[in-house]
Amino acid sequence: MRKSIIIVDDHALLLNGIKNWIENHSYYKVEFQASNVEDCKEMQNQFEKGSLKADEFLAVVDISFKTVDSQMENSGFEIIKEFSRLNIPCIAYSSHDSGGFVEHATSPAVGAKGFVSKTADESILLAAINSVANGGTYIQAELVTGLLEVRDITQTFTKKEKLVANTLTIYNSNAEVAATLGIAEKTVVNYLTILYDKAGVENKLQFLEKMGRL
């Protein structure tokens, strides 16, 4: 049973509110609060050095977590990846709660063990903490339908389509995607046409939003 909690969120009021609610309604102790990426990196260093024991902690991480330069809107995904690498189980906690975000956060590539919407009652977050603290997983019930819909879509992607989809970001161009994958830009355009059709969207922005990668 993990009893110590790390909360990662760049909104101070929410940080304190979650901390106080958890500690007033459970036996868990919020040992650390991080409001920026640098705080997270410092904690990671302490776990890597052995100053802190990963098997005593779990983390509640906001996905919509900006870096200092605001270039990475959803850097919470990267924070979850790093904590998961250190064997610290994470619960994604976000107002971005569409099926794509749930699927991406809980995918093997990111590694979250749970997902709860910020619009949910606090008791739902506590239920997720209890489950993950005991070695389980937890997806808020209201989010499961959207998650399954996106999983059904991604299962129709071929291996090459998945490569293109995974390389696509809001910042890179079709030419840059082509260069990264070593294929022609025209080929990328053809793949994107297929991907947009399968996802039921019309453009890159809609696709990235639906797939939880915006």
XYZ file of N, CA and C in Angstrom, residues 29-179:
453
model
N -1.055 10.957 2.893
C -0.325 12.188 3.167
C 0.249 12.730 1.865
N -0.073 13.981 1.565
C 0.504 14.622 0.380
C 1.890 15.139 0.766
N 2.905 14.407 0.367
C 4.278 14.730 0.764
C 4.899 15.812 -0.108
N 4.531 15.840 -1.396
C 5.133 16.808 -2.301
C 4.094 17.403 -3.237
N 4.267 18.689 -3.530
C 3.451 19.380 -4.517
C 4.400 20.023 -5.524
N 4.107 19.840 -6.802
C 4.945 20.411 -7.847
C 4.102 21.300 -8.746
N 4.562 22.531 -8.945
C 3.814 23.459 -9.793
C 4.554 23.796 -11.072
N 5.731 23.182 -11.263
C 6.480 23.398 -12.505
C 7.347 22.180 -12.803
N 7.851 22.138 -14.020
C 8.639 20.993 -14.463
C 9.926 20.854 -13.661
N 10.506 21.972 -13.265
C 11.755 21.929 -12.502
C 11.557 21.220 -11.164
N 10.418 21.461 -10.506
C 10.122 20.763 -9.251
C 10.064 19.255 -9.478
N 9.457 18.875 -10.595
C 9.345 17.437 -10.915
C 10.716 16.821 -11.149
N 11.564 17.536 -11.862
C 12.905 17.015 -12.139
C 13.709 16.861 -10.855
N 13.532 17.785 -9.927
C 14.233 17.686 -8.642
C 13.772 16.465 -7.874
N 12.472 16.198 -7.888
C 11.956 15.001 -7.231
C 12.497 13.742 -7.898
N 12.538 13.741 -9.216
C 13.067 12.593 -9.950
C 14.506 12.299 -9.547
N 15.283 13.358 -9.377
C 16.677 13.181 -8.955
C 16.755 12.519 -7.584
N 15.852 12.914 -6.692
C 15.862 12.331 -5.346
C 15.491 10.851 -5.382
N 14.546 10.487 -6.247
C 14.184 9.072 -6.385
C 15.327 8.275 -7.011
N 15.976 8.864 -7.997
C 17.085 8.173 -8.673
C 18.271 7.973 -7.744
N 18.489 8.917 -6.836
C 19.593 8.811 -5.891
C 19.265 7.919 -4.692
N 17.984 7.568 -4.562
C 17.579 6.725 -3.447
C 17.177 7.486 -2.206
N 17.162 8.825 -2.298
C 16.749 9.626 -1.137
C 15.274 9.414 -0.828
N 14.495 9.110 -1.861
C 13.078 8.804 -1.714
C 12.815 7.431 -2.305
N 11.870 6.700 -1.717
C 11.569 5.349 -2.172
C 10.298 5.343 -3.018
N 10.450 4.914 -4.271
C 9.340 4.945 -5.210
C 8.152 4.106 -4.754
N 8.412 2.999 -4.056
C 7.309 2.102 -3.676
C 6.432 2.664 -2.567
N 6.768 3.848 -2.067
C 5.947 4.485 -1.037
C 5.023 5.559 -1.621
N 5.194 5.867 -2.908
C 4.509 7.009 -3.501
C 3.606 6.640 -4.672
N 2.633 7.502 -4.903
C 1.908 7.550 -6.169
C 1.735 9.025 -6.504
N 1.490 9.313 -7.781
C 1.396 10.709 -8.207
C 0.071 10.992 -8.899
N -0.478 12.160 -8.610
C -1.666 12.670 -9.301
C -1.178 13.814 -10.175
N -1.274 13.637 -11.492
C -0.626 14.570 -12.421
C -1.624 15.199 -13.385
N -1.613 16.523 -13.439
C -2.423 17.242 -14.416
C -1.764 17.130 -15.782
N -2.523 16.728 -16.794
C -1.974 16.614 -18.149
C -1.686 17.996 -18.727
N -2.624 18.912 -18.555
C -2.480 20.256 -19.119
C -1.543 21.068 -18.242
N -0.275 20.765 -18.409
C 0.758 21.299 -17.521
C 1.813 21.945 -18.399
N 1.958 23.249 -18.323
C 2.836 23.965 -19.240
C 4.282 24.033 -18.728
N 5.210 24.013 -19.682
C 6.601 24.291 -19.354
C 6.739 25.794 -19.171
N 7.914 26.221 -18.694
C 8.125 27.643 -18.427
C 7.915 28.487 -19.680
N 8.372 27.980 -20.844
C 8.234 28.738 -22.080
C 6.880 28.534 -22.756
N 6.009 27.729 -22.109
C 4.651 27.463 -22.590
C 4.617 26.783 -23.953
N 5.726 26.181 -24.357
C 5.771 25.504 -25.648
C 5.162 24.112 -25.598
N 5.123 23.506 -24.428
C 4.532 22.178 -24.294
C 3.285 22.267 -23.431
N 2.149 22.396 -24.084
C 0.889 22.572 -23.362
C 0.583 21.369 -22.477
N 0.774 20.172 -23.019
C 0.424 18.967 -22.277
C 1.669 18.201 -21.821
N 2.597 18.900 -21.190
C 3.826 18.253 -20.743
C 3.584 17.310 -19.579
N 2.356 17.282 -19.053
C 2.032 16.310 -18.017
C 2.227 14.885 -18.494
N 2.043 14.650 -19.795
C 2.306 13.322 -20.354
C 3.758 12.925 -20.101
N 4.673 13.870 -20.319
C 6.100 13.581 -20.136
C 6.432 13.339 -18.667
N 5.765 14.080 -17.789
C 5.983 13.894 -16.352
C 5.514 12.501 -15.932
N 4.365 12.078 -16.451
C 3.866 10.736 -16.144
C 4.845 9.680 -16.645
N 5.380 9.883 -17.843
C 6.362 8.938 -18.396
C 7.551 8.784 -17.456
N 8.074 9.906 -16.988
C 9.275 9.869 -16.134
C 8.978 9.231 -14.779
N 7.848 9.583 -14.177
C 7.487 8.963 -12.897
C 7.257 7.462 -13.070
N 6.588 7.096 -14.159
C 6.329 5.675 -14.413
C 7.629 4.911 -14.594
N 8.595 5.545 -15.251
C 9.916 4.921 -15.424
C 10.569 4.622 -14.085
N 10.270 5.460 -13.103
C 10.830 5.277 -11.763
C 9.963 4.361 -10.902
N 8.939 3.750 -11.524
C 8.002 2.855 -10.823
C 7.109 3.584 -9.823
N 6.831 4.844 -10.134
C 5.854 5.612 -9.357
C 4.559 5.624 -10.160
N 3.516 4.909 -9.733
C 2.262 4.878 -10.507
C 1.585 6.242 -10.505
N 0.987 6.577 -11.633
C 0.389 7.901 -11.794
C -1.089 7.834 -12.149
N -1.814 8.824 -11.658
C -3.202 9.042 -12.051
C -3.240 10.355 -12.822
N -3.681 10.296 -14.081
C -3.859 11.517 -14.859
C -5.133 12.204 -14.373
N -5.033 13.498 -14.112
C -6.151 14.257 -13.541
C -6.292 15.517 -14.376
N -7.317 15.578 -15.223
C -7.327 16.654 -16.203
C -8.729 17.038 -16.643
N -8.860 18.298 -17.051
C -10.113 18.746 -17.654
C -10.180 18.319 -19.115
N -9.024 17.933 -19.677
C -8.993 17.341 -21.016
C -9.298 15.855 -20.850
N -10.569 15.497 -20.936
C -10.973 14.142 -20.561
C -11.686 13.387 -21.678
N -11.437 13.800 -22.927
C -12.033 13.076 -24.050
C -11.358 11.711 -24.180
N -11.975 10.833 -24.981
C -11.454 9.478 -25.123
C -10.020 9.421 -25.558
N -9.625 10.348 -26.447
C -8.250 10.353 -26.931
C -7.248 10.642 -25.840
N -7.565 11.588 -24.958
C -6.653 11.907 -23.867
C -6.548 10.750 -22.873
N -7.682 10.090 -22.620
C -7.657 8.936 -21.715
C -6.829 7.810 -22.326
N -7.045 7.554 -23.616
C -6.311 6.486 -24.289
C -4.814 6.763 -24.302
N -4.443 7.991 -24.644
C -3.024 8.336 -24.723
C -2.358 8.272 -23.351
N -3.033 8.812 -22.336
C -2.447 8.836 -20.991
C -2.224 7.438 -20.436
N -3.155 6.531 -20.719
C -3.074 5.178 -20.153
C -2.394 4.188 -21.094
N -1.919 4.662 -22.235
C -1.220 3.782 -23.176
C 0.135 3.372 -22.612
N 0.710 2.268 -23.097
C 2.045 1.855 -22.644
C 3.106 2.927 -22.870
N 2.905 3.767 -23.881
C 3.882 4.807 -24.194
C 3.962 5.873 -23.103
N 2.851 6.108 -22.395
C 2.832 7.108 -21.314
C 2.811 6.423 -19.955
N 1.842 5.537 -19.739
C 1.900 4.688 -18.558
C 1.057 5.030 -17.358
N 0.098 5.964 -17.487
C -0.755 6.267 -16.332
C -1.580 5.046 -15.935
N -1.746 4.846 -14.640
C -2.536 3.728 -14.120
C -3.994 4.101 -13.891
N -4.292 5.388 -13.978
C -5.659 5.830 -13.769
C -5.923 7.137 -14.477
N -7.196 7.457 -14.635
C -7.584 8.730 -15.251
C -8.881 9.201 -14.612
N -8.856 10.453 -14.132
C -10.036 11.065 -13.520
C -10.174 12.476 -14.071
N -11.400 12.853 -14.415
C -11.660 14.205 -14.894
C -11.681 15.192 -13.732
N -11.217 16.404 -13.996
C -11.258 17.433 -12.967
C -12.686 17.876 -12.654
N -13.623 17.498 -13.499
C -15.025 17.841 -13.232
C -15.688 16.823 -12.312
N -14.987 15.737 -12.010
C -15.556 14.675 -11.179
C -15.564 15.080 -9.701
N -16.432 14.438 -8.947
C -16.471 14.643 -7.502
C -15.158 14.159 -6.890
N -14.743 14.800 -5.819
C -13.476 14.434 -5.178
C -13.441 12.973 -4.747
N -14.611 12.413 -4.438
C -14.647 11.022 -4.004
C -14.200 10.078 -5.125
N -14.403 10.498 -6.391
C -13.956 9.698 -7.526
C -12.429 9.672 -7.568
N -11.817 10.810 -7.326
C -10.354 10.867 -7.284
C -9.827 9.995 -6.159
N -10.485 10.024 -5.007
C -10.044 9.199 -3.892
C -10.188 7.711 -4.218
N -11.257 7.350 -4.912
C -11.429 5.949 -5.324
C -10.305 5.517 -6.248
N -9.897 6.417 -7.139
C -8.787 6.114 -8.049
C -7.491 5.950 -7.265
N -7.266 6.816 -6.299
C -6.060 6.730 -5.474
C -6.032 5.410 -4.720
N -7.168 5.025 -4.133
C -7.233 3.751 -3.406
C -6.894 2.574 -4.310
N -7.447 2.572 -5.514
C -7.203 1.471 -6.441
C -5.745 1.405 -6.869
N -5.189 2.532 -7.268
C -3.800 2.564 -7.739
C -2.820 2.301 -6.595
N -3.136 2.801 -5.408
C -2.274 2.571 -4.250
C -2.166 1.091 -3.913
N -3.198 0.345 -4.269
C -3.213 -1.092 -3.995
C -2.787 -1.922 -5.206
N -2.170 -1.268 -6.179
C -1.633 -1.988 -7.326
C -2.592 -2.174 -8.483
N -3.758 -1.529 -8.417
C -4.740 -1.676 -9.479
C -4.727 -0.517 -10.455
N -5.771 -0.446 -11.277
C -5.951 0.650 -12.221
C -7.344 1.235 -12.014
N -7.569 2.425 -12.589
C -8.876 3.051 -12.408
C -9.133 4.052 -13.531
N -10.209 3.826 -14.260
C -10.684 4.798 -15.244
C -12.075 5.234 -14.813
N -12.277 6.528 -14.659
C -13.588 7.029 -14.271
C -14.654 6.472 -15.209
N -15.729 5.972 -14.661
C -16.745 5.247 -15.439
C -17.284 6.063 -16.611
N -17.501 7.353 -16.398
C -18.079 8.189 -17.447
C -17.149 8.382 -18.640
N -15.881 8.042 -18.472
C -14.894 8.258 -19.538
C -14.634 7.003 -20.369
N -15.188 5.882 -19.938
C -14.870 4.606 -20.590
C -15.405 4.537 -22.017
N -16.612 5.043 -22.259
C -17.189 4.979 -23.600
C -16.310 5.708 -24.616
N -15.870 6.904 -24.273
C -14.994 7.664 -25.162
C -13.673 6.966 -25.390
N -13.139 6.352 -24.332
C -11.886 5.607 -24.432
C -12.025 4.446 -25.413
N -13.096 3.690 -25.284
C -13.305 2.535 -26.158
C -13.508 2.956 -27.607
N -14.163 4.096 -27.811
C -14.366 4.600 -29.166
C -13.027 4.890 -29.841
N -12.150 5.556 -29.131
C -10.839 5.885 -29.700
C -10.014 4.623 -29.917
N -10.079 3.688 -28.986
C -9.354 2.428 -29.161
C -9.844 1.681 -30.389
N -11.152 1.724 -30.637
C -11.697 1.076 -31.828
C -11.144 1.729 -33.094
N -11.011 3.052 -33.066
C -10.470 3.773 -34.223
C -9.007 3.402 -34.449
N -8.211 3.438 -33.390
C -6.770 3.173 -33.537
C -6.499 1.739 -33.976
N -7.391 0.831 -33.648
C -7.200 -0.560 -34.067
C -7.348 -0.732 -35.578
N -7.946 0.260 -36.236
C -8.074 0.185 -37.691
C -6.840 0.744 -38.402
N -5.935 1.380 -37.648
C -4.732 1.949 -38.259
C -3.744 0.837 -38.617
N -3.149 0.942 -39.791
C -2.059 0.031 -40.135
C -0.802 0.480 -39.413
N 0.253 -0.329 -39.467
C 1.507 0.031 -38.795
C 2.054 1.352 -39.315
N 2.009 1.547 -40.621
C 2.532 2.786 -41.200
C 1.651 3.977 -40.842
N 0.354 3.761 -40.801
C -0.549 4.837 -40.393
C -0.286 5.232 -38.945
N -0.014 4.253 -38.092
C 0.300 4.548 -36.689
C 1.582 5.354 -36.579
N 2.579 5.033 -37.410
C 3.838 5.780 -37.390
C 3.591 7.244 -37.727
N 2.787 7.477 -38.749
C 2.476 8.855 -39.130
C 1.692 9.545 -38.020
N 0.691 8.863 -37.481
C -0.136 9.446 -36.417
C 0.698 9.792 -35.192
N 1.631 8.925 -34.831
C 2.457 9.144 -33.638
C 3.501 10.228 -33.847
N 3.859 10.499 -35.094
C 4.866 11.524 -35.395
C 4.235 12.901 -35.509
N 2.963 12.932 -35.781
C 2.247 14.189 -36.014
C 2.113 15.003 -34.725
N 2.448 16.280 -34.800
C 2.233 17.207 -33.682
C 1.661 18.502 -34.238
N 1.200 19.363 -33.341
C 0.640 20.639 -33.766
C 1.725 21.535 -34.355
N 2.996 21.261 -34.024
C 4.092 22.142 -34.421
C 4.785 21.729 -35.711
N 4.760 20.432 -36.068
C 5.523 20.032 -37.247
C 4.675 20.042 -38.515
N 5.351 20.259 -39.636
C 4.683 20.299 -40.936
C 4.678 18.915 -41.552
N 3.934 18.771 -42.634
C 3.929 17.498 -43.348
C 5.324 17.158 -43.852
N 6.059 18.179 -44.276
C 7.419 17.960 -44.767
C 8.324 17.442 -43.644
N 8.136 17.976 -42.446
C 8.952 17.539 -41.311
C 8.591 16.120 -40.893
N 7.308 15.790 -40.955
C 6.890 14.417 -40.670
C 7.520 13.474 -41.687
N 7.498 13.875 -42.947
C 8.078 13.063 -44.020
C 9.570 12.854 -43.796
N 10.279 13.918 -43.411
C 11.722 13.817 -43.178
C 12.020 12.905 -42.000
